[in-house]
Short mmCIF file of C-alpha atoms in Angstrom, two decimals:
data_model
loop_
_atom_site.label_atom_id
_atom_site.label_comp_id
_atom_site.label_asym_id
_atom_site.label_seq_id
_atom_site.Cartn_x
_atom_site.Cartn_y
_atom_site.Cartn_z
CA MET A 1 116.27 49.35 94.78
CA VAL A 2 117.47 52.90 94.07
CA PRO A 3 117.63 53.32 89.93
CA PHE A 4 121.33 53.56 88.28
CA SER A 5 120.84 57.61 87.93
CA LEU A 6 120.58 58.13 91.32
CA PHE A 7 123.46 55.81 92.83
CA LEU A 8 125.76 57.75 90.66
CA ALA A 9 124.66 61.19 91.37
CA LEU A 10 124.92 59.96 95.47
CA LYS A 11 128.36 59.11 94.43
CA TYR A 12 129.35 62.01 92.84
CA LEU A 13 127.65 64.07 95.71
CA ARG A 14 130.07 62.18 98.47
CA PRO A 15 132.73 64.96 100.10
CA LYS A 16 136.06 64.00 99.18
CA ARG A 17 137.75 66.56 100.68
CA SER A 18 138.13 67.89 97.05
CA PHE A 19 137.98 70.44 94.95
CA ILE A 20 134.92 69.37 93.16
CA SER A 21 133.49 68.82 96.72
CA VAL A 22 134.04 72.58 97.70
CA VAL A 23 132.40 73.26 94.16
CA THR A 24 129.39 71.59 95.44
CA VAL A 25 129.30 73.55 98.42
CA ILE A 26 129.38 76.89 96.60
CA SER A 27 127.10 76.24 94.55
CA ILE A 28 124.21 74.62 97.03
CA ILE A 29 125.09 77.80 99.32
CA GLY A 30 124.58 80.21 96.54
CA VAL A 31 120.67 78.59 95.22
CA LEU A 32 120.48 78.91 99.31
CA LEU A 33 120.99 82.30 99.36
CA GLY A 34 119.18 83.74 96.47
CA VAL A 35 116.13 81.39 97.30
CA ALA A 36 116.14 83.04 100.87
CA ILE A 37 116.45 86.57 99.62
CA LEU A 38 113.56 86.03 97.35
CA VAL A 39 111.28 84.75 100.09
CA ILE A 40 112.40 87.32 102.23
CA VAL A 41 111.51 89.91 100.04
CA LEU A 42 108.57 88.72 98.61
CA ALA A 43 107.44 88.23 101.79
CA VAL A 44 107.83 91.67 102.99
CA MET A 45 106.29 93.30 99.54
CA THR A 46 102.72 90.63 100.67
CA GLY A 47 103.27 92.34 104.11
CA PHE A 48 103.26 95.83 103.12
CA ASP A 49 100.57 94.92 101.25
CA ASN A 50 98.03 93.14 103.95
CA MET A 51 99.14 95.56 106.29
CA TRP A 52 98.36 98.32 103.91
CA ARG A 53 95.21 97.30 103.34
CA GLU A 54 94.46 96.18 106.86
CA LYS A 55 95.18 99.39 108.21
CA ILE A 56 92.93 101.45 105.59
CA LEU A 57 89.83 99.18 106.19
CA SER A 58 90.55 100.13 110.05
CA PHE A 59 90.16 103.42 109.04
CA LYS A 60 88.17 104.58 106.12
CA PRO A 61 85.13 103.00 105.23
CA HIS A 62 84.67 99.73 102.84
CA LEU A 63 81.94 102.11 100.65
CA THR A 64 81.70 105.59 99.82
CA ILE A 65 78.28 107.03 98.92
CA VAL A 66 78.38 110.53 97.60
CA SER A 67 75.86 112.02 95.12
CA ARG A 68 76.10 111.76 91.43
CA ASP A 69 75.46 115.42 91.04
CA GLY A 70 78.50 116.01 93.10
CA GLY A 71 76.79 118.31 95.57
CA PRO A 72 76.36 117.46 99.34
CA VAL A 73 74.03 113.97 100.04
CA GLU A 74 70.33 116.04 101.73
CA ASP A 75 68.16 113.59 103.80
CA GLU A 76 71.64 112.14 105.37
CA MET A 77 69.81 110.56 107.83
CA THR A 78 67.17 109.12 105.61
CA VAL A 79 70.07 107.63 103.69
CA CYS A 80 71.90 105.81 106.72
CA GLU A 81 68.50 104.63 107.64
CA VAL A 82 67.79 102.88 104.54
CA LEU A 83 71.32 101.07 104.50
CA ASP A 84 70.86 99.96 108.50
CA GLY A 85 67.97 97.65 106.27
CA VAL A 86 70.62 96.14 103.56
CA PRO A 87 71.55 93.13 104.46
CA GLY A 88 75.59 92.71 105.03
CA VAL A 89 75.83 96.36 106.04
CA THR A 90 77.06 96.91 109.67
CA GLY A 91 77.12 100.87 109.69
CA ALA A 92 76.46 104.07 107.91
CA ALA A 93 77.00 107.65 109.03
CA PRO A 94 77.17 111.05 107.35
CA SER A 95 80.26 112.69 107.01
CA ILE A 96 82.28 115.80 105.81
CA GLU A 97 85.86 116.25 105.00
CA VAL A 98 87.53 119.68 105.13
CA ARG A 99 91.76 120.43 105.59
CA VAL A 100 91.95 122.99 108.05
CA LEU A 101 94.50 124.88 109.77
CA MET A 102 95.35 123.42 113.19
CA GLN A 103 96.96 125.73 116.10
CA HIS A 104 98.11 125.10 119.63
CA ARG A 105 100.85 126.89 121.45
CA GLY A 106 101.91 128.92 118.39
CA GLN A 107 102.90 125.77 116.74
CA THR A 108 100.34 125.06 113.25
CA ALA A 109 99.42 122.09 111.23
CA ALA A 110 97.39 121.46 108.25
CA PRO A 111 95.79 118.11 109.24
CA ILE A 112 91.95 117.01 107.45
CA VAL A 113 88.53 116.88 109.38
CA VAL A 114 86.50 114.49 109.63
CA GLY A 115 83.30 115.18 110.82
CA VAL A 116 81.24 112.24 111.97
CA ASP A 117 77.78 111.83 113.27
CA PRO A 118 78.72 111.01 116.90
CA ASN A 119 75.45 108.83 117.57
CA ARG A 120 77.14 106.58 114.94
CA ALA A 121 80.82 107.29 114.61
CA ALA A 122 81.34 104.09 116.32
CA LYS A 123 79.79 101.44 113.54
CA VAL A 124 81.92 103.25 110.69
CA SER A 125 85.40 103.58 112.71
CA ARG A 126 87.73 101.31 114.44
CA ILE A 127 89.54 103.70 116.16
CA PRO A 128 87.91 102.51 119.33
CA ASP A 129 90.11 100.03 118.99
CA PHE A 130 93.34 102.02 118.44
CA ILE A 131 92.82 104.52 121.48
CA GLU A 132 96.66 105.28 122.94
CA SER A 133 95.28 107.44 125.89
CA GLY A 134 91.67 109.25 126.59
CA HIS A 135 88.42 107.72 125.06
CA PHE A 136 86.65 107.65 122.16
CA ALA A 137 83.71 110.50 121.97
CA LEU A 138 82.82 113.16 119.20
CA GLU A 139 79.93 114.75 121.73
CA GLN A 140 79.59 119.00 121.30
CA ASN A 141 83.34 120.00 120.60
CA SER A 142 85.00 116.99 121.27
CA ALA A 143 88.09 116.09 119.15
CA LEU A 144 90.36 112.75 118.36
CA VAL A 145 94.09 113.11 117.35
CA GLY A 146 96.37 110.97 115.58
CA THR A 147 99.26 110.48 117.89
CA ASP A 148 102.37 112.32 115.66
CA LEU A 149 100.17 114.93 115.30
CA ALA A 150 99.62 115.25 118.83
CA ARG A 151 103.52 114.82 119.52
CA TYR A 152 104.24 117.42 116.85
CA LEU A 153 101.49 119.53 118.61
CA GLY A 154 102.51 119.39 122.08
CA LEU A 155 98.98 117.63 122.78
CA SER A 156 97.47 115.80 125.25
CA VAL A 157 93.94 114.27 126.26
CA GLY A 158 91.95 117.67 127.70
CA SER A 159 94.08 120.17 125.20
CA ARG A 160 92.01 122.85 123.19
CA VAL A 161 93.21 123.43 120.20
CA LEU A 162 91.66 125.72 117.37
CA LEU A 163 90.59 124.82 113.99
CA TYR A 164 90.41 127.86 110.88
CA SER A 165 88.11 127.17 108.61
CA PRO A 166 89.15 127.14 104.76
CA ARG A 167 86.54 129.85 104.32
CA ASN A 168 88.91 132.66 105.52
CA VAL A 169 90.76 131.81 102.07
CA MET A 170 88.01 131.17 99.55
CA VAL A 171 85.47 133.91 100.82
CA LYS A 172 87.09 137.39 100.46
CA ASP A 173 86.12 140.41 102.54
CA GLU A 174 84.83 138.09 104.98
CA LEU A 175 86.49 136.85 108.30
CA TYR A 176 85.65 133.49 110.19
CA LEU A 177 86.56 132.97 113.95
CA PRO A 178 88.15 129.68 114.40
CA GLU A 179 86.34 126.52 116.30
CA GLU A 180 87.92 125.70 119.75
CA VAL A 181 87.60 121.96 120.28
CA ILE A 182 89.06 119.72 122.87
CA VAL A 183 91.64 116.95 122.13
CA THR A 184 89.26 114.02 124.42
CA GLY A 185 91.69 110.77 122.46
CA ILE A 186 94.45 110.02 120.57
CA PHE A 187 94.42 107.34 118.44
CA ASN A 188 97.85 105.39 117.04
CA MET A 189 96.50 103.35 113.88
CA GLY A 190 100.28 102.68 113.10
CA MET A 191 100.66 104.26 110.11
CA ARG A 192 102.17 107.77 109.64
CA ASP A 193 99.32 109.04 106.53
CA PHE A 194 96.61 108.38 109.66
CA ASP A 195 98.32 109.61 112.82
CA SER A 196 99.31 112.87 111.18
CA THR A 197 96.82 113.77 109.17
CA PHE A 198 93.74 113.17 110.61
CA VAL A 199 91.52 114.53 113.01
CA LEU A 200 87.94 113.21 113.85
CA THR A 201 85.32 115.22 115.27
CA SER A 202 81.37 115.72 115.44
CA LEU A 203 79.67 116.76 112.02
CA GLU A 204 78.39 119.85 113.74
CA VAL A 205 81.79 121.19 114.30
CA ALA A 206 82.34 120.23 110.80
CA ARG A 207 79.73 121.95 109.14
CA GLU A 208 80.49 124.80 111.05
CA LEU A 209 84.25 125.13 109.47
CA THR A 210 82.52 124.26 105.64
CA GLY A 211 79.53 126.89 106.33
CA MET A 212 77.08 124.03 105.45
CA GLU A 213 73.82 124.14 107.35
CA SER A 214 72.51 120.45 106.48
CA GLY A 215 73.70 117.29 104.18
CA ALA A 216 76.95 115.72 104.19
CA HIS A 217 79.85 115.68 101.53
CA ALA A 218 79.38 111.70 101.60
CA ILE A 219 77.83 108.44 103.57
CA TYR A 220 80.47 106.11 105.06
CA VAL A 221 79.69 102.59 104.86
CA MET A 222 80.78 99.33 106.88
CA THR A 223 80.07 95.82 105.99
CA GLU A 224 80.49 92.38 107.32
CA ASP A 225 83.06 91.43 104.78
CA PRO A 226 85.03 94.03 103.08
CA PHE A 227 86.80 91.93 100.25
CA ARG A 228 83.04 91.63 98.87
CA PHE A 229 83.01 95.45 98.22
CA GLU A 230 81.57 94.42 94.67
CA GLU A 231 78.66 92.41 95.65
CA MET A 232 77.58 95.10 98.21
CA ALA A 233 78.50 98.12 96.29
CA SER A 234 75.60 96.72 93.49
CA ARG A 235 73.32 95.79 96.49
CA VAL A 236 73.68 99.21 97.65
CA ALA A 237 73.43 101.58 94.85
CA GLY A 238 70.15 99.16 94.02
CA VAL A 239 69.20 100.31 96.55
CA LEU A 240 69.43 103.97 96.54
CA GLY A 241 68.93 104.39 92.83
CA PRO A 242 70.65 106.13 90.41
CA GLY A 243 71.14 109.34 92.59
CA TYR A 244 74.09 108.24 94.13
CA GLN A 245 77.54 106.68 93.33
CA VAL A 246 78.84 104.15 95.53
CA ARG A 247 82.45 104.06 95.66
CA THR A 248 84.52 100.78 96.98
CA TRP A 249 87.35 101.21 98.97
CA LYS A 250 89.68 99.85 96.61
CA GLU A 251 88.60 102.63 93.96
CA VAL A 252 89.35 105.40 96.61
CA ASP A 253 92.55 103.97 97.07
CA SER A 254 93.28 102.11 93.68
CA LEU A 255 96.73 104.28 92.94
CA LEU A 256 98.56 102.99 96.03
CA PHE A 257 97.21 99.18 95.94
CA ALA A 258 98.36 99.31 91.73
CA ALA A 259 101.10 100.53 92.77
CA LEU A 260 102.19 98.05 95.34
CA SER A 261 101.30 95.20 92.92
CA HIS A 262 103.57 97.01 90.66
CA GLU A 263 106.35 97.14 93.24
CA LYS A 264 106.00 93.13 94.03
CA THR A 265 106.50 92.20 90.37
CA MET A 266 109.14 94.29 89.68
CA MET A 267 111.04 93.60 92.82
CA PHE A 268 110.28 89.16 91.97
CA LEU A 269 111.82 89.94 88.56
CA LEU A 270 114.84 91.37 89.52
CA LEU A 271 114.95 88.99 92.84
CA VAL A 272 114.80 85.73 89.77
CA PHE A 273 117.57 87.08 87.70
CA ILE A 274 120.00 87.12 90.93
CA THR A 275 118.33 83.17 91.68
CA ILE A 276 119.19 82.36 88.20
CA VAL A 277 122.54 83.10 88.66
CA ALA A 278 122.83 81.09 91.30
CA ILE A 279 121.27 78.13 89.89
CA PHE A 280 123.91 78.25 87.01
CA CYS A 281 126.69 77.66 89.56
CA VAL A 282 125.12 74.26 89.53
CA THR A 283 125.80 74.42 85.80
CA ASN A 284 129.22 74.95 86.28
CA THR A 285 129.83 72.84 89.12
CA LEU A 286 128.42 69.55 86.58
CA ILE A 287 130.42 71.07 84.15
CA VAL A 288 133.68 70.54 85.92
CA ILE A 289 132.56 67.01 87.41
CA THR A 290 132.17 66.30 84.02
CA VAL A 291 135.39 67.02 82.94
CA HIS A 292 137.07 65.57 86.14
CA LYS A 293 134.87 62.11 85.63
CA THR A 294 135.85 61.59 81.76
CA ASN A 295 137.00 58.65 82.63
CA GLU A 296 134.62 57.49 84.28
CA ILE A 297 132.00 57.94 81.93
CA GLY A 298 134.05 56.64 79.26
CA LEU A 299 134.39 53.34 80.95
CA LEU A 300 130.65 53.49 82.40
CA LYS A 301 129.47 53.74 78.57
CA ALA A 302 131.80 50.88 77.64
CA LEU A 303 130.51 48.57 79.70
CA GLY A 304 126.94 48.96 78.62
CA PHE A 305 125.52 51.65 80.27
CA SER A 306 123.26 53.70 78.48
CA ALA A 307 122.95 57.46 77.76
CA ARG A 308 119.88 58.04 79.16
CA ALA A 309 121.47 56.73 82.03
CA ILE A 310 124.30 58.74 82.15
CA MET A 311 122.25 61.82 81.34
CA GLY A 312 120.09 61.43 84.52
CA ALA A 313 122.79 60.58 86.55
CA PHE A 314 123.87 64.35 86.21
CA VAL A 315 120.15 65.55 85.68
CA TRP A 316 119.89 63.94 89.36
CA HIS A 317 122.75 65.92 90.35
CA GLY A 318 122.06 68.82 89.69
CA TRP A 319 118.36 68.47 91.40
CA ILE A 320 119.76 67.30 94.64
CA GLN A 321 122.01 70.79 94.61
CA CYS A 322 119.28 72.72 93.84
CA LEU A 323 116.48 71.19 96.40
CA THR A 324 119.29 71.00 99.29
CA GLY A 325 119.84 74.78 98.67
CA THR A 326 115.86 75.48 98.18
CA VAL A 327 114.45 73.85 101.37
CA GLY A 328 117.81 75.58 103.41
CA GLY A 329 117.17 78.98 101.95
CA ILE A 330 113.26 78.76 102.78
CA ALA A 331 114.31 77.51 106.07
CA VAL A 332 116.65 80.82 106.33
CA GLY A 333 114.23 83.01 104.75
CA LEU A 334 111.87 82.19 107.55
CA LEU A 335 114.08 82.03 110.25
CA VAL A 336 114.89 85.73 109.07
CA LEU A 337 111.21 86.78 109.08
CA HIS A 338 110.55 85.20 112.30
CA ASN A 339 113.09 87.14 114.24
CA LEU A 340 112.92 90.33 111.90
CA ARG A 341 112.02 92.67 114.70
CA ARG A 342 114.50 91.67 116.47
CA LEU A 343 116.63 92.24 113.95
CA VAL A 344 115.56 95.46 113.47
CA ALA A 345 115.81 96.34 117.06
CA TRP A 346 119.68 95.40 117.07
CA LEU A 347 120.73 97.38 113.78
CA THR A 348 118.55 100.28 115.25
CA ALA A 349 120.24 99.84 118.97
CA ILE A 350 123.48 100.30 116.83
CA ASN A 351 122.31 103.56 115.05
CA ILE A 352 121.34 101.79 112.14
CA GLU A 353 117.84 102.74 111.50
CA VAL A 354 116.68 100.40 109.03
CA PHE A 355 112.72 101.63 108.88
CA PRO A 356 111.87 104.99 109.85
CA LYS A 357 107.84 105.27 109.86
CA GLU A 358 108.62 109.27 108.61
CA ILE A 359 109.40 107.44 105.55
CA TYR A 360 107.87 104.39 105.29
CA GLY A 361 104.88 105.13 106.67
CA LEU A 362 104.56 102.15 109.58
CA SER A 363 105.20 101.50 112.17
CA THR A 364 106.50 97.92 112.15
CA ILE A 365 108.07 96.10 109.19
CA PRO A 366 105.23 93.91 107.83
CA TRP A 367 105.84 90.53 106.19
CA SER A 368 103.22 87.43 105.32
CA THR A 369 104.08 84.44 103.54
CA SER A 370 101.84 81.10 102.29
CA PHE A 371 102.39 77.33 101.82
CA GLY A 372 101.61 78.30 98.23
CA GLU A 373 104.36 81.37 97.79
CA LEU A 374 106.77 78.79 99.07
CA THR A 375 106.07 75.94 96.80
CA ARG A 376 105.69 78.29 93.52
CA ILE A 377 109.16 79.69 94.68
CA ALA A 378 110.38 76.27 95.13
CA ALA A 379 109.17 74.95 91.80
CA PHE A 380 109.87 78.06 89.63
CA VAL A 381 113.46 77.03 91.02
CA MET A 382 113.40 73.13 90.31
CA VAL A 383 111.96 73.62 86.62
CA PHE A 384 115.42 76.14 86.18
CA CYS A 385 117.32 74.05 87.97
CA THR A 386 116.14 70.91 85.54
CA LEU A 387 116.84 73.47 82.68
CA ALA A 388 120.41 74.23 83.79
CA SER A 389 121.39 70.76 84.38
CA ILE A 390 120.49 69.88 80.99
CA ILE A 391 123.35 71.09 79.38
CA PRO A 392 126.62 69.63 80.78
CA ALA A 393 124.20 66.11 81.43
CA TRP A 394 123.50 66.24 77.59
CA ARG A 395 127.45 66.39 76.96
CA ALA A 396 128.25 63.82 79.28
CA ALA A 397 125.79 61.35 77.49
CA ARG A 398 127.59 62.60 74.05
CA LEU A 399 130.91 61.29 74.90
CA ASP A 400 132.23 59.07 72.67
CA PRO A 401 133.54 56.00 75.36
CA VAL A 402 137.07 55.36 72.81
CA GLU A 403 137.35 59.19 73.62
CA ALA A 404 136.70 59.48 76.79
CA LEU A 405 138.79 56.48 77.90
CA ARG A 406 142.33 58.21 76.47
CA HIS A 407 141.19 61.42 78.08
CA GLU A 408 143.77 62.09 81.06
#
């Protein structure tokens, strides 16, 4: 049997083509739009966080080992062989990073050259999975470049480019000839910072550019599970001893992930205000109903119905509105997210660029949501709806039946 409070709330919700029905529908639509915006924006922010993490872990190592005294890592191959025996390590390779001047047919760029041991490069990089043209090869004077850098310099597979050493600027009265490398592959990571900034080549070419005869700047390490970085960092540090410093991928890009976290929090707080404003539309609706139904409320109280039953009816009324708006908002939000690429493509077709790679650094709009996040949004809305329904419900419960029956 349906409780009287719920029965009365459903009765008030029945459409009668009146002003109250219109206000109720507007309130539900307001909650729906507020929830939909909250779902969409939080899903996109979460998608940004996940995609940045995925792209970084696809390009950069899970652990980076450097010498504690700040100098080069000597006996790098011995260190790599030791790391190969550490449980959980899937690959280790010495590396050198240096920013150079790159020239091709009059065009100039200043990318970062990453030199890696050719025999170990495939174990510490997922670039082979993102080769757009050519093949993954770093033997002799081979080089891999990103698609944006290749487009800017007019490069293709087989192109010969010159790399000018920074020592030409750092060392006075000496001139160092450029290194000529051959482009053997072009990769597309889908992220501007990687596709336009990095060149992958052999360790020997990088040594020529930096003037190093041996050693490496760091040791790149890949692990089975990148999210167990603290455990793996502790394990590797214990094996190598105090002469080395182990840095995790989260430490290396800590500013980026901190910025994304703070941005998501701020966006949530701002959107919460939009949703709260929509929820207070429910309060306005209940106040209008309370005024409109004053005579009926007085009659019910005169017949002996308790103030609690009257108050419960209006709380149920607010809950039903918010529940309908929340379910509809989540449905609309998920519908928009699942068709996000089509919407972006449609806007691009009419010359409205909403997500240029040059600005955001990613080739597509990422999004990701979960049942837990949707549940939290729904719980948040229902809590505020309860609070928003209490004031008009309390007013209705406090009405004096004699005064209410006199109301016209």
